[in-house]
PDB file of C-alpha atoms in Angstrom:
ATOM      1  CA  MET A   1     174.882 -74.234 -93.392  1.00  0.00           C
ATOM      2  CA  ASP A   2     177.769 -71.917 -94.256  1.00  0.00           C
ATOM      3  CA  ASN A   3     180.233 -72.552 -97.081  1.00  0.00           C
ATOM      4  CA  GLU A   4     183.019 -73.746 -94.768  1.00  0.00           C
ATOM      5  CA  ALA A   5     180.774 -76.419 -93.255  1.00  0.00           C
ATOM      6  CA  LYS A   6     179.618 -77.521 -96.729  1.00  0.00           C
ATOM      7  CA  ILE A   7     183.203 -77.955 -97.939  1.00  0.00           C
ATOM      8  CA  THR A   8     184.165 -79.860 -94.792  1.00  0.00           C
ATOM      9  CA  LEU A   9     181.140 -82.158 -95.119  1.00  0.00           C
ATOM     10  CA  GLY A  10     181.939 -82.689 -98.794  1.00  0.00           C
ATOM     11  CA  LEU A  11     185.511 -83.717 -97.979  1.00  0.00           C
ATOM     12  CA  LEU A  12     184.422 -86.063 -95.201  1.00  0.00           C
ATOM     13  CA  ASN A  13     181.879 -87.703 -97.503  1.00  0.00           C
ATOM     14  CA  MET A  14     184.465 -88.149-100.270  1.00  0.00           C
ATOM     15  CA  VAL A  15     187.026 -89.650 -97.912  1.00  0.00           C
ATOM     16  CA  HIS A  16     184.360 -92.016 -96.557  1.00  0.00           C
ATOM     17  CA  ASP A  17     183.334 -93.078-100.068  1.00  0.00           C
ATOM     18  CA  ASN A  18     186.840 -93.424-101.523  1.00  0.00           C
ATOM     19  CA  ALA A  19     189.983 -93.484 -99.403  1.00  0.00           C
ATOM     20  CA  GLN A  20     192.112 -93.390-102.564  1.00  0.00           C
ATOM     21  CA  ALA A  21     190.605 -90.176-103.944  1.00  0.00           C
ATOM     22  CA  SER A  22     193.235 -87.615-104.936  1.00  0.00           C
ATOM     23  CA  GLN A  23     193.222 -84.054-103.692  1.00  0.00           C
ATOM     24  CA  ARG A  24     192.697 -82.876-107.272  1.00  0.00           C
ATOM     25  CA  SER A  25     189.600 -85.051-107.708  1.00  0.00           C
ATOM     26  CA  MET A  26     188.259 -83.775-104.380  1.00  0.00           C
ATOM     27  CA  ALA A  27     188.837 -80.187-105.480  1.00  0.00           C
ATOM     28  CA  ASP A  28     187.160 -80.824-108.841  1.00  0.00           C
ATOM     29  CA  ASP A  29     184.128 -82.474-107.226  1.00  0.00           C
ATOM     30  CA  LEU A  30     183.770 -79.635-104.721  1.00  0.00           C
ATOM     31  CA  GLY A  31     184.335 -76.957-107.353  1.00  0.00           C
ATOM     32  CA  ILE A  32     187.166 -75.319-105.403  1.00  0.00           C
ATOM     33  CA  ALA A  33     190.838 -74.618-106.041  1.00  0.00           C
ATOM     34  CA  LEU A  34     193.352 -77.403-105.361  1.00  0.00           C
ATOM     35  CA  GLY A  35     195.137 -75.243-102.779  1.00  0.00           C
ATOM     36  CA  LEU A  36     191.885 -74.670-100.911  1.00  0.00           C
ATOM     37  CA  ALA A  37     191.098 -78.394-100.870  1.00  0.00           C
ATOM     38  CA  ASN A  38     194.590 -79.043 -99.508  1.00  0.00           C
ATOM     39  CA  ALA A  39     194.074 -76.427 -96.778  1.00  0.00           C
ATOM     40  CA  TYR A  40     190.763 -77.977 -95.716  1.00  0.00           C
ATOM     41  CA  LEU A  41     192.281 -81.466 -95.664  1.00  0.00           C
ATOM     42  CA  LYS A  42     195.129 -80.238 -93.456  1.00  0.00           C
ATOM     43  CA  ARG A  43     192.586 -78.600 -91.160  1.00  0.00           C
ATOM     44  CA  CYS A  44     190.615 -81.860 -90.906  1.00  0.00           C
ATOM     45  CA  VAL A  45     193.804 -83.784 -90.116  1.00  0.00           C
ATOM     46  CA  LYS A  46     194.766 -81.246 -87.444  1.00  0.00           C
ATOM     47  CA  LYS A  47     191.307 -81.562 -85.877  1.00  0.00           C
ATOM     48  CA  GLY A  48     191.654 -85.345 -85.780  1.00  0.00           C
ATOM     49  CA  LEU A  49     188.838 -85.954 -88.292  1.00  0.00           C
ATOM     50  CA  ILE A  50     190.988 -87.548 -91.005  1.00  0.00           C
ATOM     51  CA  LYS A  51     194.170 -89.599 -90.899  1.00  0.00           C
ATOM     52  CA  ILE A  52     196.578 -90.089 -93.786  1.00  0.00           C
ATOM     53  CA  SER A  53     198.399 -93.302 -94.726  1.00  0.00           C
ATOM     54  CA  GLN A  54     201.019 -93.961 -97.393  1.00  0.00           C
ATOM     55  CA  ALA A  55     199.616 -95.758-100.434  1.00  0.00           C
ATOM     56  CA  PRO A  56     201.352 -97.431-103.388  1.00  0.00           C
ATOM     57  CA  ALA A  57     202.866 -95.359-106.215  1.00  0.00           C
ATOM     58  CA  ASN A  58     203.781 -92.482-103.898  1.00  0.00           C
ATOM     59  CA  ARG A  59     200.153 -91.665-103.242  1.00  0.00           C
ATOM     60  CA  TYR A  60     198.223 -91.174-100.046  1.00  0.00           C
ATOM     61  CA  ALA A  61     195.074 -92.738 -98.639  1.00  0.00           C
ATOM     62  CA  TYR A  62     192.693 -90.788 -96.413  1.00  0.00           C
ATOM     63  CA  TYR A  63     190.533 -92.356 -93.702  1.00  0.00           C
ATOM     64  CA  LEU A  64     187.920 -90.978 -91.355  1.00  0.00           C
ATOM     65  CA  THR A  65     188.714 -91.281 -87.656  1.00  0.00           C
ATOM     66  CA  PRO A  66     185.915 -91.991 -85.150  1.00  0.00           C
ATOM     67  CA  GLN A  67     185.844 -88.225 -84.550  1.00  0.00           C
ATOM     68  CA  GLY A  68     185.523 -87.771 -88.302  1.00  0.00           C
ATOM     69  CA  PHE A  69     182.506 -90.081 -88.448  1.00  0.00           C
ATOM     70  CA  SER A  70     180.939 -88.141 -85.591  1.00  0.00           C
ATOM     71  CA  GLU A  71     181.566 -84.778 -87.233  1.00  0.00           C
ATOM     72  CA  LYS A  72     180.243 -86.053 -90.564  1.00  0.00           C
ATOM     73  CA  GLY A  73     177.051 -87.110 -88.804  1.00  0.00           C
ATOM     74  CA  ARG A  74     176.714 -83.745 -87.094  1.00  0.00           C
ATOM     75  CA  LEU A  75     177.223 -81.792 -90.314  1.00  0.00           C
ATOM     76  CA  THR A  76     174.841 -84.102 -92.189  1.00  0.00           C
ATOM     77  CA  ALA A  77     172.148 -83.458 -89.574  1.00  0.00           C
ATOM     78  CA  GLU A  78     172.749 -79.713 -89.928  1.00  0.00           C
ATOM     79  CA  PHE A  79     172.442 -79.982 -93.709  1.00  0.00           C
ATOM     80  CA  LEU A  80     169.312 -82.101 -93.508  1.00  0.00           C
ATOM     81  CA  SER A  81     167.681 -79.713 -91.060  1.00  0.00           C
ATOM     82  CA  GLN A  82     166.778 -77.672 -94.101  1.00  0.00           C
ATOM     83  CA  SER A  83     163.401 -79.247 -94.808  1.00  0.00           C
ATOM     84  CA  LEU A  84     163.708 -79.302 -98.608  1.00  0.00           C
ATOM     85  CA  ASN A  85     167.019 -81.203 -98.463  1.00  0.00           C
ATOM     86  CA  LEU A  86     165.630 -83.657 -95.965  1.00  0.00           C
ATOM     87  CA  PHE A  87     162.438 -84.347 -97.913  1.00  0.00           C
ATOM     88  CA  ARG A  88     164.228 -84.790-101.254  1.00  0.00           C
ATOM     89  CA  HIS A  89     166.813 -87.218 -99.882  1.00  0.00           C
ATOM     90  CA  ALA A  90     164.425 -89.113 -97.627  1.00  0.00           C
ATOM     91  CA  ARG A  91     161.680 -89.542-100.220  1.00  0.00           C
ATOM     92  CA  THR A  92     164.091 -91.095-102.715  1.00  0.00           C
ATOM     93  CA  GLN A  93     165.907 -93.384-100.306  1.00  0.00           C
ATOM     94  CA  SER A  94     162.832 -94.497 -98.405  1.00  0.00           C
ATOM     95  CA  ALA A  95     161.709 -96.223-101.598  1.00  0.00           C
ATOM     96  CA  THR A  96     165.054 -98.033-101.745  1.00  0.00           C
ATOM     97  CA  LEU A  97     164.712 -99.221 -98.152  1.00  0.00           C
ATOM     98  CA  PHE A  98     161.124-100.411 -98.524  1.00  0.00           C
ATOM     99  CA  ASP A  99     161.996-102.137-101.799  1.00  0.00           C
ATOM    100  CA  GLN A 100     164.685-104.045 -99.904  1.00  0.00           C
ATOM    101  CA  CYS A 101     162.217-104.984 -97.181  1.00  0.00           C
ATOM    102  CA  GLN A 102     159.688-106.190 -99.724  1.00  0.00           C
ATOM    103  CA  GLN A 103     162.276-108.260-101.606  1.00  0.00           C
ATOM    104  CA  ASN A 104     163.255-109.987 -98.355  1.00  0.00           C
ATOM    105  CA  ASN A 105     159.654-110.384 -97.230  1.00  0.00           C
ATOM    106  CA  TRP A 106     160.321-108.207 -94.198  1.00  0.00           C
ATOM    107  CA  GLN A 107     156.880-106.879 -93.380  1.00  0.00           C
ATOM    108  CA  ARG A 108     156.967-105.937 -89.687  1.00  0.00           C
ATOM    109  CA  ILE A 109     159.143-102.855 -89.334  1.00  0.00           C
ATOM    110  CA  VAL A 110     160.112-100.514 -86.513  1.00  0.00           C
ATOM    111  CA  PHE A 111     161.723 -97.086 -86.732  1.00  0.00           C
ATOM    112  CA  PHE A 112     164.724 -96.521 -84.473  1.00  0.00           C
ATOM    113  CA  GLY A 113     164.921 -92.862 -83.519  1.00  0.00           C
ATOM    114  CA  ALA A 114     162.493 -89.965 -83.805  1.00  0.00           C
ATOM    115  CA  SER A 115     162.922 -87.150 -86.332  1.00  0.00           C
ATOM    116  CA  ASP A 116     161.269 -85.661 -89.393  1.00  0.00           C
ATOM    117  CA  LEU A 117     162.319 -88.813 -91.239  1.00  0.00           C
ATOM    118  CA  ASN A 118     159.563 -90.775 -89.507  1.00  0.00           C
ATOM    119  CA  GLU A 119     156.828 -88.677 -91.089  1.00  0.00           C
ATOM    120  CA  ILE A 120     158.335 -89.007 -94.580  1.00  0.00           C
ATOM    121  CA  PHE A 121     158.968 -92.749 -94.247  1.00  0.00           C
ATOM    122  CA  THR A 122     155.455 -93.299 -92.915  1.00  0.00           C
ATOM    123  CA  LEU A 123     154.044 -91.690 -96.046  1.00  0.00           C
ATOM    124  CA  SER A 124     156.282 -93.781 -98.304  1.00  0.00           C
ATOM    125  CA  ALA A 125     155.334 -97.002 -96.521  1.00  0.00           C
ATOM    126  CA  ARG A 126     151.763 -96.690 -97.788  1.00  0.00           C
ATOM    127  CA  ASP A 127     152.974 -97.814-101.224  1.00  0.00           C
ATOM    128  CA  TYR A 128     154.355-101.099 -99.853  1.00  0.00           C
ATOM    129  CA  ASP A 129     153.081-104.250 -98.215  1.00  0.00           C
ATOM    130  CA  VAL A 130     154.672-103.498 -94.841  1.00  0.00           C
ATOM    131  CA  GLU A 131     153.402-102.962 -91.317  1.00  0.00           C
ATOM    132  CA  LEU A 132     154.932-100.156 -89.259  1.00  0.00           C
ATOM    133  CA  LEU A 133     154.918-101.326 -85.644  1.00  0.00           C
ATOM    134  CA  ALA A 134     156.404 -98.535 -83.546  1.00  0.00           C
ATOM    135  CA  VAL A 135     159.018 -95.838 -83.068  1.00  0.00           C
ATOM    136  CA  ILE A 136     161.786 -96.571 -80.593  1.00  0.00           C
ATOM    137  CA  THR A 137     162.911 -93.306 -79.008  1.00  0.00           C
ATOM    138  CA  HIS A 138     164.347 -92.078 -75.736  1.00  0.00           C
ATOM    139  CA  THR A 139     162.531 -88.745 -75.991  1.00  0.00           C
ATOM    140  CA  PRO A 140     160.926 -88.244 -72.548  1.00  0.00           C
ATOM    141  CA  GLY A 141     157.134 -88.278 -72.267  1.00  0.00           C
ATOM    142  CA  VAL A 142     156.501 -89.446 -75.838  1.00  0.00           C
ATOM    143  CA  ASP A 143     154.150 -92.408 -76.297  1.00  0.00           C
ATOM    144  CA  GLU A 144     153.200 -91.702 -79.923  1.00  0.00           C
ATOM    145  CA  TYR A 145     155.217 -90.368 -82.856  1.00  0.00           C
ATOM    146  CA  ALA A 146     154.289 -89.920 -86.528  1.00  0.00           C
ATOM    147  CA  GLY A 147     151.021 -91.723 -85.798  1.00  0.00           C
ATOM    148  CA  LEU A 148     152.798 -94.785 -84.395  1.00  0.00           C
ATOM    149  CA  PRO A 149     153.188 -96.077 -80.825  1.00  0.00           C
ATOM    150  CA  ALA A 150     156.464 -94.911 -79.288  1.00  0.00           C
ATOM    151  CA  THR A 151     158.544 -96.724 -76.690  1.00  0.00           C
ATOM    152  CA  SER A 152     162.040 -96.576 -75.245  1.00  0.00           C
ATOM    153  CA  ASP A 153     162.135-100.362 -74.782  1.00  0.00           C
ATOM    154  CA  PRO A 154     163.031-102.320 -77.958  1.00  0.00           C
ATOM    155  CA  THR A 155     162.109-105.598 -76.251  1.00  0.00           C
ATOM    156  CA  ALA A 156     158.492-104.441 -75.983  1.00  0.00           C
ATOM    157  CA  ILE A 157     158.018-104.881 -79.750  1.00  0.00           C
ATOM    158  CA  LYS A 158     157.711-108.517 -80.792  1.00  0.00           C
ATOM    159  CA  ASP A 159     158.305-110.294 -84.104  1.00  0.00           C
ATOM    160  CA  VAL A 160     160.251-107.473 -85.760  1.00  0.00           C
ATOM    161  CA  ASP A 161     161.431-108.232 -89.295  1.00  0.00           C
ATOM    162  CA  ALA A 162     163.516-105.107 -89.934  1.00  0.00           C
ATOM    163  CA  VAL A 163     164.637-101.874 -88.299  1.00  0.00           C
ATOM    164  CA  ILE A 164     165.065 -98.541 -90.069  1.00  0.00           C
ATOM    165  CA  ILE A 165     167.307 -95.904 -88.492  1.00  0.00           C
ATOM    166  CA  CYS A 166     165.546 -92.533 -88.345  1.00  0.00           C
ATOM    167  CA  ASP A 167     167.824 -90.659 -85.937  1.00  0.00           C
ATOM    168  CA  ILE A 168     169.483 -87.783 -87.831  1.00  0.00           C
ATOM    169  CA  THR A 169     171.390 -86.297 -84.881  1.00  0.00           C
ATOM    170  CA  ASP A 170     173.326 -89.447 -83.948  1.00  0.00           C
ATOM    171  CA  PRO A 171     172.558 -92.131 -86.554  1.00  0.00           C
ATOM    172  CA  GLN A 172     175.702 -94.120 -85.784  1.00  0.00           C
ATOM    173  CA  GLY A 173     174.850 -94.198 -82.093  1.00  0.00           C
ATOM    174  CA  ALA A 174     171.314 -95.314 -82.923  1.00  0.00           C
ATOM    175  CA  PHE A 175     172.691 -98.103 -85.099  1.00  0.00           C
ATOM    176  CA  GLU A 176     175.064 -99.268 -82.371  1.00  0.00           C
ATOM    177  CA  GLU A 177     172.216 -99.335 -79.845  1.00  0.00           C
ATOM    178  CA  ALA A 178     169.892-101.148 -82.249  1.00  0.00           C
ATOM    179  CA  SER A 179     172.626-103.741 -82.826  1.00  0.00           C
ATOM    180  CA  HIS A 180     172.288-104.816 -79.211  1.00  0.00           C
ATOM    181  CA  HIS A 181     168.708-105.897 -79.878  1.00  0.00           C
ATOM    182  CA  TYR A 182     168.488-106.867 -83.558  1.00  0.00           C
ATOM    183  CA  PRO A 183     170.675-108.687 -86.132  1.00  0.00           C
ATOM    184  CA  GLN A 184     172.786-106.150 -88.017  1.00  0.00           C
ATOM    185  CA  GLU A 185     171.656-107.515 -91.373  1.00  0.00           C
ATOM    186  CA  ARG A 186     168.095-106.508 -90.445  1.00  0.00           C
ATOM    187  CA  ILE A 187     169.067-102.918 -89.532  1.00  0.00           C
ATOM    188  CA  LEU A 188     168.724-100.501 -92.449  1.00  0.00           C
ATOM    189  CA  ALA A 189     169.484 -96.804 -92.824  1.00  0.00           C
ATOM    190  CA  PRO A 190     169.205 -94.283 -95.643  1.00  0.00           C
ATOM    191  CA  LYS A 191     172.600 -93.879 -97.273  1.00  0.00           C
ATOM    192  CA  PHE A 192     172.804 -90.138 -96.638  1.00  0.00           C
ATOM    193  CA  LEU A 193     173.063 -90.777 -92.876  1.00  0.00           C
ATOM    194  CA  GLY A 194     176.440 -92.434 -93.449  1.00  0.00           C
ATOM    195  CA  VAL A 195     175.912 -95.244 -90.939  1.00  0.00           C
ATOM    196  CA  VAL A 196     178.615 -97.931 -91.028  1.00  0.00           C
ATOM    197  CA  LYS A 197     178.607-101.424 -89.559  1.00  0.00           C
ATOM    198  CA  ASN A 198     182.253-101.419 -88.529  1.00  0.00           C
ATOM    199  CA  MET A 199     184.044 -98.368 -87.163  1.00  0.00           C
ATOM    200  CA  SER A 200     187.463 -99.951 -87.803  1.00  0.00           C
ATOM    201  CA  MET A 201     189.792 -97.712 -89.775  1.00  0.00           C
ATOM    202  CA  SER A 202     190.516-100.450 -92.285  1.00  0.00           C
ATOM    203  CA  PRO A 203     188.992 -99.317 -95.598  1.00  0.00           C
ATOM    204  CA  ASP A 204     187.600-102.781 -96.263  1.00  0.00           C
ATOM    205  CA  ALA A 205     185.743-102.740 -92.929  1.00  0.00           C
ATOM    206  CA  ASP A 206     183.692 -99.590 -93.513  1.00  0.00           C
ATOM    207  CA  GLU A 207     180.443-101.067 -94.726  1.00  0.00           C
ATOM    208  CA  VAL A 208     177.657 -98.588 -95.239  1.00  0.00           C
ATOM    209  CA  VAL A 209     174.265 -99.738 -94.009  1.00  0.00           C
ATOM    210  CA  SER A 210     172.100 -99.022 -97.040  1.00  0.00           C
ATOM    211  CA  SER A 211     171.158-100.298-100.426  1.00  0.00           C
TER     212      SER A 211
END
């Protein structure tokens, strides 16, 4: 990932996490000059990735547009395609997800989406009292993935306690599809995928699906 893409992803992540963040705080967090942060923000606005609203005390609030969420997902997938980044993030957050499953007594789990995450999560699951049932994927001709049965039909898997999103190319799309088959409160995703339950632009409605 080149430096321009890293800065853009950093800005999109900061706007997603805190709509009230100032340009100076964004610049400081990214380690770049204030003028450069301003230029990147203007570029994101021009591309339709970020919208700006007036906030109290003559300040501004920044929100991701649906295109911004999509671009953030694409850049995150590009970043995570570097195996070391993927393993480090996934190994840490898989423990968080399985801890949540164990606390809720959710034992029968399916993975939604096929990627390198499945392999890492399968390894982590060995430390927990959970049963991995299957991988739900639309990849043609695949009937097994990461040592688990694979199917494109979510209704074929019975008595599912929880779903973990493993799609790194379109995690939001995977979440939306999974929501048609499972209760949203039972659908989990590692935080770094940036999946949200509500795509509304209201800042109070952007609820990240993670622990």
